[in-house]
Amino acid sequence: MDNPPLRHRVAFAQSELANPLRQVLRIFAALVLLLGAHVTLLADDLADAWSALQRGDSKTASQLLKPLAEAGNAAAQEALGFLYAVGHAVPQDDAEAAKWYRKAAEQGYAPAEYNLGVMLYLGRGVSQDYAEAANWFRSAASQGDADAQFYFGAMNDLGRGVSQNNAEAAKWYWLAAQQGVVEAQLNLGILYDRGHGVPRDYTEAARWYRKAAERGNALAQFNLGILYDQGHGVHQDYAEAAKWFRKAANQGISIAQFYLGIIYDQGHGVPRNYAEAERWYRKAAEQGNAGAQFNLGFIYDQGHGVQKDYAEAAKWFRQAAEQGVVLAQYGLGVLYGNGQGVQQDYSEAVNWFRKAAEQGNAAAQNSLGTMYEKGQGVTQDYVQAHMWFNLATALGDQYASENRDRLAALMTPADISKAQQLARDWLAKHQQ
């Protein structure tokens, strides 16, 4: 959940910038109805204030709004609060902003309730208080404020200020999504995708993802691409998946760049193109995506679409390995063992083989067994070697099976029994 933004209904809300004059007239008309004809002068002052805000004359607006706010007009109080929050024509003062928001909110004015919720959520001008923020978001949401509906849904989703409740989150996301809040459409899609708070329904997930994706939401574009890639809620279509991955990737979403790299690497929905795969893997890898770092290293290790470069492979394997990617740990161990792209270092090879072996990688377990058998990077130890060969054999590694049986011929029955017990102990520890 991103931090909620403050906004002012008349002149500052992004969703209203397309036709701000229409918004001014709508709000002014509503104010006239609320205030009654006998306060025409007050309504005129408000209209003048809105007009001043509209043309960017915050100083005039503040001069008009302050007496109205002090007289108890909720709309003026909310607008004055916003001026203090952003420091337009008045000194920037969060405490003063929160004071005016509260005065308007306590009169049930939904825009002020929302903004007071924001101040409490962020701890701006008031002590941070998620529970009270949730209360004000709820109140504004109940009056139909779309932003408040989204953020109150998000607080239920996260269990922040309220008890975690996916069903309640879905309810408020749906209301906000119906009003076109893109983030609500995305999050509602996620709830349907995962079956959280609503029955799992990939078709509904795709529907809401599409609404947000078509309005440019990058995460929705990526998630919609995943549904097309897997054929969930839509007919499987790799070309359509590639289309949505590309849209999200072009917005800098690293996981979308990674998946687009895979699409080109495998030739799914697009002609296989290792150079394009390398380009997208690199974009994601440079953002820290571990899967992309490994795949980029693998491309250089194998020379797919690029000139084979073990040093470059080692660089990217290392970055992925340090994030726990087991295949990268094994690959880095191989490079150290062979002295490819790095100075040969059996101790480093053992280090990385061990990390991957402890995660249950059979090839790494076999390689670690070999290092113990030969005494490379570790003290020679047939018992340890047999243990690792045994573990890799249990995972179906044929080379490990052959190595274990060959080594057993050089060991005493007691040492074989000890190695087997060590393997059982390892499995018991790692299968808990």
PDB file of N, CA, C and O in Angstrom, residues 370-423:
ATOM      1  N   THR A 370      32.287 -34.999  -4.549  1.00  0.00           N
ATOM      2  CA  THR A 370      33.523 -35.160  -5.312  1.00  0.00           C
ATOM      3  C   THR A 370      34.676 -34.375  -4.668  1.00  0.00           C
ATOM      4  O   THR A 370      35.821 -34.856  -4.602  1.00  0.00           O
ATOM      5  N   MET A 371      34.371 -33.174  -4.190  1.00  0.00           N
ATOM      6  CA  MET A 371      35.406 -32.367  -3.543  1.00  0.00           C
ATOM      7  C   MET A 371      35.921 -33.050  -2.273  1.00  0.00           C
ATOM      8  O   MET A 371      37.129 -33.055  -1.997  1.00  0.00           O
ATOM      9  N   TYR A 372      35.016 -33.672  -1.509  1.00  0.00           N
ATOM     10  CA  TYR A 372      35.442 -34.402  -0.310  1.00  0.00           C
ATOM     11  C   TYR A 372      36.226 -35.657  -0.688  1.00  0.00           C
ATOM     12  O   TYR A 372      37.208 -36.030  -0.026  1.00  0.00           O
ATOM     13  N   GLU A 373      35.796 -36.308  -1.742  1.00  0.00           N
ATOM     14  CA  GLU A 373      36.507 -37.517  -2.160  1.00  0.00           C
ATOM     15  C   GLU A 373      37.947 -37.191  -2.578  1.00  0.00           C
ATOM     16  O   GLU A 373      38.884 -37.924  -2.228  1.00  0.00           O
ATOM     17  N   LYS A 374      38.118 -36.092  -3.298  1.00  0.00           N
ATOM     18  CA  LYS A 374      39.445 -35.746  -3.813  1.00  0.00           C
ATOM     19  C   LYS A 374      40.244 -34.870  -2.860  1.00  0.00           C
ATOM     20  O   LYS A 374      41.446 -34.648  -3.087  1.00  0.00           O
ATOM     21  N   GLY A 375      39.611 -34.358  -1.841  1.00  0.00           N
ATOM     22  CA  GLY A 375      40.302 -33.454  -0.928  1.00  0.00           C
ATOM     23  C   GLY A 375      40.608 -32.115  -1.571  1.00  0.00           C
ATOM     24  O   GLY A 375      41.660 -31.523  -1.326  1.00  0.00           O
ATOM     25  N   GLN A 376      39.694 -31.617  -2.379  1.00  0.00           N
ATOM     26  CA  GLN A 376      39.883 -30.335  -3.058  1.00  0.00           C
ATOM     27  C   GLN A 376      39.076 -29.257  -2.326  1.00  0.00           C
ATOM     28  O   GLN A 376      37.839 -29.291  -2.304  1.00  0.00           O
ATOM     29  N   GLY A 377      39.786 -28.327  -1.712  1.00  0.00           N
ATOM     30  CA  GLY A 377      39.114 -27.258  -0.980  1.00  0.00           C
ATOM     31  C   GLY A 377      38.675 -27.652   0.411  1.00  0.00           C
ATOM     32  O   GLY A 377      38.218 -26.808   1.192  1.00  0.00           O
ATOM     33  N   VAL A 378      38.788 -28.943   0.720  1.00  0.00           N
ATOM     34  CA  VAL A 378      38.453 -29.483   2.048  1.00  0.00           C
ATOM     35  C   VAL A 378      39.410 -30.630   2.337  1.00  0.00           C
ATOM     36  O   VAL A 378      40.071 -31.153   1.427  1.00  0.00           O
ATOM     37  N   THR A 379      39.460 -31.034   3.583  1.00  0.00           N
ATOM     38  CA  THR A 379      40.239 -32.224   3.931  1.00  0.00           C
ATOM     39  C   THR A 379      39.546 -33.445   3.346  1.00  0.00           C
ATOM     40  O   THR A 379      38.327 -33.593   3.451  1.00  0.00           O
ATOM     41  N   GLN A 380      40.342 -34.310   2.727  1.00  0.00           N
ATOM     42  CA  GLN A 380      39.755 -35.513   2.129  1.00  0.00           C
ATOM     43  C   GLN A 380      38.991 -36.290   3.186  1.00  0.00           C
ATOM     44  O   GLN A 380      39.475 -36.532   4.291  1.00  0.00           O
ATOM     45  N   ASP A 381      37.748 -36.705   2.849  1.00  0.00           N
ATOM     46  CA  ASP A 381      36.888 -37.367   3.831  1.00  0.00           C
ATOM     47  C   ASP A 381      35.885 -38.228   3.075  1.00  0.00           C
ATOM     48  O   ASP A 381      34.874 -37.734   2.553  1.00  0.00           O
ATOM     49  N   TYR A 382      36.151 -39.545   3.029  1.00  0.00           N
ATOM     50  CA  TYR A 382      35.263 -40.453   2.298  1.00  0.00           C
ATOM     51  C   TYR A 382      33.876 -40.536   2.924  1.00  0.00           C
ATOM     52  O   TYR A 382      32.874 -40.730   2.220  1.00  0.00           O
ATOM     53  N   VAL A 383      33.794 -40.422   4.225  1.00  0.00           N
ATOM     54  CA  VAL A 383      32.488 -40.504   4.894  1.00  0.00           C
ATOM     55  C   VAL A 383      31.604 -39.338   4.442  1.00  0.00           C
ATOM     56  O   VAL A 383      30.440 -39.526   4.081  1.00  0.00           O
ATOM     57  N   GLN A 384      32.178 -38.137   4.464  1.00  0.00           N
ATOM     58  CA  GLN A 384      31.417 -36.974   4.003  1.00  0.00           C
ATOM     59  C   GLN A 384      31.075 -37.100   2.521  1.00  0.00           C
ATOM     60  O   GLN A 384      29.960 -36.769   2.089  1.00  0.00           O
ATOM     61  N   ALA A 385      32.042 -37.586   1.740  1.00  0.00           N
ATOM     62  CA  ALA A 385      31.799 -37.755   0.305  1.00  0.00           C
ATOM     63  C   ALA A 385      30.642 -38.720   0.071  1.00  0.00           C
ATOM     64  O   ALA A 385      29.719 -38.440  -0.710  1.00  0.00           O
ATOM     65  N   HIS A 386      30.659 -39.856   0.764  1.00  0.00           N
ATOM     66  CA  HIS A 386      29.606 -40.862   0.603  1.00  0.00           C
ATOM     67  C   HIS A 386      28.248 -40.276   1.010  1.00  0.00           C
ATOM     68  O   HIS A 386      27.229 -40.547   0.362  1.00  0.00           O
ATOM     69  N   MET A 387      28.238 -39.516   2.109  1.00  0.00           N
ATOM     70  CA  MET A 387      26.987 -38.920   2.556  1.00  0.00           C
ATOM     71  C   MET A 387      26.365 -38.058   1.457  1.00  0.00           C
ATOM     72  O   MET A 387      25.175 -38.172   1.142  1.00  0.00           O
ATOM     73  N   TRP A 388      27.191 -37.176   0.859  1.00  0.00           N
ATOM     74  CA  TRP A 388      26.651 -36.281  -0.162  1.00  0.00           C
ATOM     75  C   TRP A 388      26.277 -37.036  -1.434  1.00  0.00           C
ATOM     76  O   TRP A 388      25.249 -36.730  -2.066  1.00  0.00           O
ATOM     77  N   PHE A 389      27.065 -38.045  -1.800  1.00  0.00           N
ATOM     78  CA  PHE A 389      26.685 -38.877  -2.946  1.00  0.00           C
ATOM     79  C   PHE A 389      25.354 -39.572  -2.663  1.00  0.00           C
ATOM     80  O   PHE A 389      24.488 -39.678  -3.547  1.00  0.00           O
ATOM     81  N   ASN A 390      25.191 -40.038  -1.455  1.00  0.00           N
ATOM     82  CA  ASN A 390      23.975 -40.751  -1.074  1.00  0.00           C
ATOM     83  C   ASN A 390      22.755 -39.838  -1.175  1.00  0.00           C
ATOM     84  O   ASN A 390      21.690 -40.234  -1.684  1.00  0.00           O
ATOM     85  N   LEU A 391      22.901 -38.610  -0.669  1.00  0.00           N
ATOM     86  CA  LEU A 391      21.797 -37.657  -0.721  1.00  0.00           C
ATOM     87  C   LEU A 391      21.433 -37.310  -2.157  1.00  0.00           C
ATOM     88  O   LEU A 391      20.244 -37.235  -2.506  1.00  0.00           O
ATOM     89  N   ALA A 392      22.439 -37.119  -3.004  1.00  0.00           N
ATOM     90  CA  ALA A 392      22.166 -36.796  -4.403  1.00  0.00           C
ATOM     91  C   ALA A 392      21.526 -37.975  -5.123  1.00  0.00           C
ATOM     92  O   ALA A 392      20.635 -37.802  -5.965  1.00  0.00           O
ATOM     93  N   THR A 393      21.952 -39.184  -4.764  1.00  0.00           N
ATOM     94  CA  THR A 393      21.364 -40.394  -5.361  1.00  0.00           C
ATOM     95  C   THR A 393      19.876 -40.480  -5.031  1.00  0.00           C
ATOM     96  O   THR A 393      19.055 -40.838  -5.885  1.00  0.00           O
ATOM     97  N   ALA A 394      19.530 -40.139  -3.801  1.00  0.00           N
ATOM     98  CA  ALA A 394      18.118 -40.180  -3.384  1.00  0.00           C
ATOM     99  C   ALA A 394      17.262 -39.211  -4.198  1.00  0.00           C
ATOM    100  O   ALA A 394      16.047 -39.399  -4.325  1.00  0.00           O
ATOM    101  N   LEU A 395      17.906 -38.185  -4.772  1.00  0.00           N
ATOM    102  CA  LEU A 395      17.181 -37.233  -5.609  1.00  0.00           C
ATOM    103  C   LEU A 395      17.226 -37.616  -7.088  1.00  0.00           C
ATOM    104  O   LEU A 395      16.759 -36.871  -7.944  1.00  0.00           O
ATOM    105  N   GLY A 396      17.808 -38.786  -7.370  1.00  0.00           N
ATOM    106  CA  GLY A 396      17.792 -39.292  -8.739  1.00  0.00           C
ATOM    107  C   GLY A 396      18.993 -38.964  -9.578  1.00  0.00           C
ATOM    108  O   GLY A 396      18.958 -39.159 -10.800  1.00  0.00           O
ATOM    109  N   ASP A 397      20.078 -38.498  -8.964  1.00  0.00           N
ATOM    110  CA  ASP A 397      21.278 -38.169  -9.728  1.00  0.00           C
ATOM    111  C   ASP A 397      22.062 -39.438 -10.036  1.00  0.00           C
ATOM    112  O   ASP A 397      22.643 -40.061  -9.145  1.00  0.00           O
ATOM    113  N   GLN A 398      22.084 -39.841 -11.313  1.00  0.00           N
ATOM    114  CA  GLN A 398      22.727 -41.082 -11.715  1.00  0.00           C
ATOM    115  C   GLN A 398      24.239 -41.034 -11.508  1.00  0.00           C
ATOM    116  O   GLN A 398      24.859 -42.022 -11.100  1.00  0.00           O
ATOM    117  N   TYR A 399      24.860 -39.859 -11.763  1.00  0.00           N
ATOM    118  CA  TYR A 399      26.303 -39.743 -11.557  1.00  0.00           C
ATOM    119  C   TYR A 399      26.647 -39.944 -10.094  1.00  0.00           C
ATOM    120  O   TYR A 399      27.647 -40.582  -9.746  1.00  0.00           O
ATOM    121  N   ALA A 400      25.830 -39.421  -9.221  1.00  0.00           N
ATOM    122  CA  ALA A 400      26.077 -39.562  -7.784  1.00  0.00           C
ATOM    123  C   ALA A 400      25.959 -41.020  -7.372  1.00  0.00           C
ATOM    124  O   ALA A 400      26.731 -41.503  -6.530  1.00  0.00           O
ATOM    125  N   SER A 401      25.005 -41.732  -7.960  1.00  0.00           N
ATOM    126  CA  SER A 401      24.830 -43.151  -7.645  1.00  0.00           C
ATOM    127  C   SER A 401      26.089 -43.937  -8.018  1.00  0.00           C
ATOM    128  O   SER A 401      26.582 -44.781  -7.251  1.00  0.00           O
ATOM    129  N   GLU A 402      26.619 -43.647  -9.200  1.00  0.00           N
ATOM    130  CA  GLU A 402      27.831 -44.326  -9.638  1.00  0.00           C
ATOM    131  C   GLU A 402      29.015 -43.954  -8.751  1.00  0.00           C
ATOM    132  O   GLU A 402      29.830 -44.825  -8.390  1.00  0.00           O
ATOM    133  N   ASN A 403      29.100 -42.682  -8.379  1.00  0.00           N
ATOM    134  CA  ASN A 403      30.195 -42.250  -7.510  1.00  0.00           C
ATOM    135  C   ASN A 403      30.112 -42.891  -6.131  1.00  0.00           C
ATOM    136  O   ASN A 403      31.136 -43.299  -5.553  1.00  0.00           O
ATOM    137  N   ARG A 404      28.913 -42.976  -5.592  1.00  0.00           N
ATOM    138  CA  ARG A 404      28.730 -43.595  -4.273  1.00  0.00           C
ATOM    139  C   ARG A 404      29.160 -45.058  -4.290  1.00  0.00           C
ATOM    140  O   ARG A 404      29.894 -45.515  -3.397  1.00  0.00           O
ATOM    141  N   ASP A 405      28.696 -45.794  -5.303  1.00  0.00           N
ATOM    142  CA  ASP A 405      29.009 -47.225  -5.354  1.00  0.00           C
ATOM    143  C   ASP A 405      30.501 -47.446  -5.577  1.00  0.00           C
ATOM    144  O   ASP A 405      31.086 -48.394  -5.008  1.00  0.00           O
ATOM    145  N   ARG A 406      31.114 -46.619  -6.408  1.00  0.00           N
ATOM    146  CA  ARG A 406      32.550 -46.740  -6.629  1.00  0.00           C
ATOM    147  C   ARG A 406      33.323 -46.446  -5.346  1.00  0.00           C
ATOM    148  O   ARG A 406      34.260 -47.161  -4.988  1.00  0.00           O
ATOM    149  N   LEU A 407      32.909 -45.384  -4.628  1.00  0.00           N
ATOM    150  CA  LEU A 407      33.611 -45.007  -3.414  1.00  0.00           C
ATOM    151  C   LEU A 407      33.428 -46.044  -2.312  1.00  0.00           C
ATOM    152  O   LEU A 407      34.352 -46.302  -1.514  1.00  0.00           O
ATOM    153  N   ALA A 408      32.257 -46.665  -2.288  1.00  0.00           N
ATOM    154  CA  ALA A 408      31.967 -47.640  -1.233  1.00  0.00           C
ATOM    155  C   ALA A 408      32.971 -48.785  -1.246  1.00  0.00           C
ATOM    156  O   ALA A 408      33.274 -49.367  -0.193  1.00  0.00           O
ATOM    157  N   ALA A 409      33.485 -49.110  -2.450  1.00  0.00           N
ATOM    158  CA  ALA A 409      34.455 -50.205  -2.554  1.00  0.00           C
ATOM    159  C   ALA A 409      35.766 -49.870  -1.847  1.00  0.00           C
ATOM    160  O   ALA A 409      36.560 -50.776  -1.539  1.00  0.00           O
ATOM    161  N   LEU A 410      36.004 -48.585  -1.571  1.00  0.00           N
ATOM    162  CA  LEU A 410      37.235 -48.152  -0.910  1.00  0.00           C
ATOM    163  C   LEU A 410      37.049 -47.918   0.588  1.00  0.00           C
ATOM    164  O   LEU A 410      37.989 -47.553   1.289  1.00  0.00           O
ATOM    165  N   MET A 411      35.813 -48.154   1.093  1.00  0.00           N
ATOM    166  CA  MET A 411      35.487 -47.812   2.476  1.00  0.00           C
ATOM    167  C   MET A 411      35.205 -49.065   3.304  1.00  0.00           C
ATOM    168  O   MET A 411      34.818 -50.110   2.767  1.00  0.00           O
ATOM    169  N   THR A 412      35.376 -48.928   4.609  1.00  0.00           N
ATOM    170  CA  THR A 412      35.030 -50.022   5.517  1.00  0.00           C
ATOM    171  C   THR A 412      33.528 -50.017   5.737  1.00  0.00           C
ATOM    172  O   THR A 412      32.871 -48.971   5.603  1.00  0.00           O
ATOM    173  N   PRO A 413      32.963 -51.178   6.108  1.00  0.00           N
ATOM    174  CA  PRO A 413      31.525 -51.221   6.418  1.00  0.00           C
ATOM    175  C   PRO A 413      31.147 -50.209   7.508  1.00  0.00           C
ATOM    176  O   PRO A 413      30.066 -49.608   7.448  1.00  0.00           O
ATOM    177  N   ALA A 414      32.014 -50.020   8.477  1.00  0.00           N
ATOM    178  CA  ALA A 414      31.708 -49.081   9.565  1.00  0.00           C
ATOM    179  C   ALA A 414      31.609 -47.651   9.025  1.00  0.00           C
ATOM    180  O   ALA A 414      30.718 -46.876   9.428  1.00  0.00           O
ATOM    181  N   ASP A 415      32.533 -47.288   8.126  1.00  0.00           N
ATOM    182  CA  ASP A 415      32.490 -45.936   7.571  1.00  0.00           C
ATOM    183  C   ASP A 415      31.259 -45.746   6.675  1.00  0.00           C
ATOM    184  O   ASP A 415      30.644 -44.672   6.668  1.00  0.00           O
ATOM    185  N   ILE A 416      30.903 -46.790   5.933  1.00  0.00           N
ATOM    186  CA  ILE A 416      29.700 -46.698   5.095  1.00  0.00           C
ATOM    187  C   ILE A 416      28.470 -46.503   5.972  1.00  0.00           C
ATOM    188  O   ILE A 416      27.595 -45.671   5.696  1.00  0.00           O
ATOM    189  N   SER A 417      28.388 -47.250   7.063  1.00  0.00           N
ATOM    190  CA  SER A 417      27.265 -47.129   7.994  1.00  0.00           C
ATOM    191  C   SER A 417      27.203 -45.718   8.590  1.00  0.00           C
ATOM    192  O   SER A 417      26.122 -45.127   8.736  1.00  0.00           O
ATOM    193  N   LYS A 418      28.374 -45.188   8.931  1.00  0.00           N
ATOM    194  CA  LYS A 418      28.431 -43.834   9.495  1.00  0.00           C
ATOM    195  C   LYS A 418      27.941 -42.811   8.473  1.00  0.00           C
ATOM    196  O   LYS A 418      27.177 -41.878   8.804  1.00  0.00           O
ATOM    197  N   ALA A 419      28.374 -42.959   7.217  1.00  0.00           N
ATOM    198  CA  ALA A 419      27.957 -42.041   6.150  1.00  0.00           C
ATOM    199  C   ALA A 419      26.447 -42.115   5.932  1.00  0.00           C
ATOM    200  O   ALA A 419      25.771 -41.095   5.746  1.00  0.00           O
ATOM    201  N   GLN A 420      25.908 -43.340   5.967  1.00  0.00           N
ATOM    202  CA  GLN A 420      24.464 -43.502   5.775  1.00  0.00           C
ATOM    203  C   GLN A 420      23.680 -42.848   6.908  1.00  0.00           C
ATOM    204  O   GLN A 420      22.624 -42.252   6.689  1.00  0.00           O
ATOM    205  N   GLN A 421      24.205 -42.959   8.125  1.00  0.00           N
ATOM    206  CA  GLN A 421      23.529 -42.330   9.265  1.00  0.00           C
ATOM    207  C   GLN A 421      23.569 -40.806   9.139  1.00  0.00           C
ATOM    208  O   GLN A 421      22.587 -40.115   9.432  1.00  0.00           O
ATOM    209  N   LEU A 422      24.711 -40.279   8.689  1.00  0.00           N
ATOM    210  CA  LEU A 422      24.814 -38.840   8.484  1.00  0.00           C
ATOM    211  C   LEU A 422      23.789 -38.363   7.442  1.00  0.00           C
ATOM    212  O   LEU A 422      23.188 -37.291   7.592  1.00  0.00           O
ATOM    213  N   ALA A 423      23.608 -39.175   6.401  1.00  0.00           N
ATOM    214  CA  ALA A 423      22.627 -38.820   5.368  1.00  0.00           C
ATOM    215  C   ALA A 423      21.217 -38.825   5.955  1.00  0.00           C
ATOM    216  O   ALA A 423      20.404 -37.924   5.671  1.00  0.00           O
TER     217      ALA A 423
END
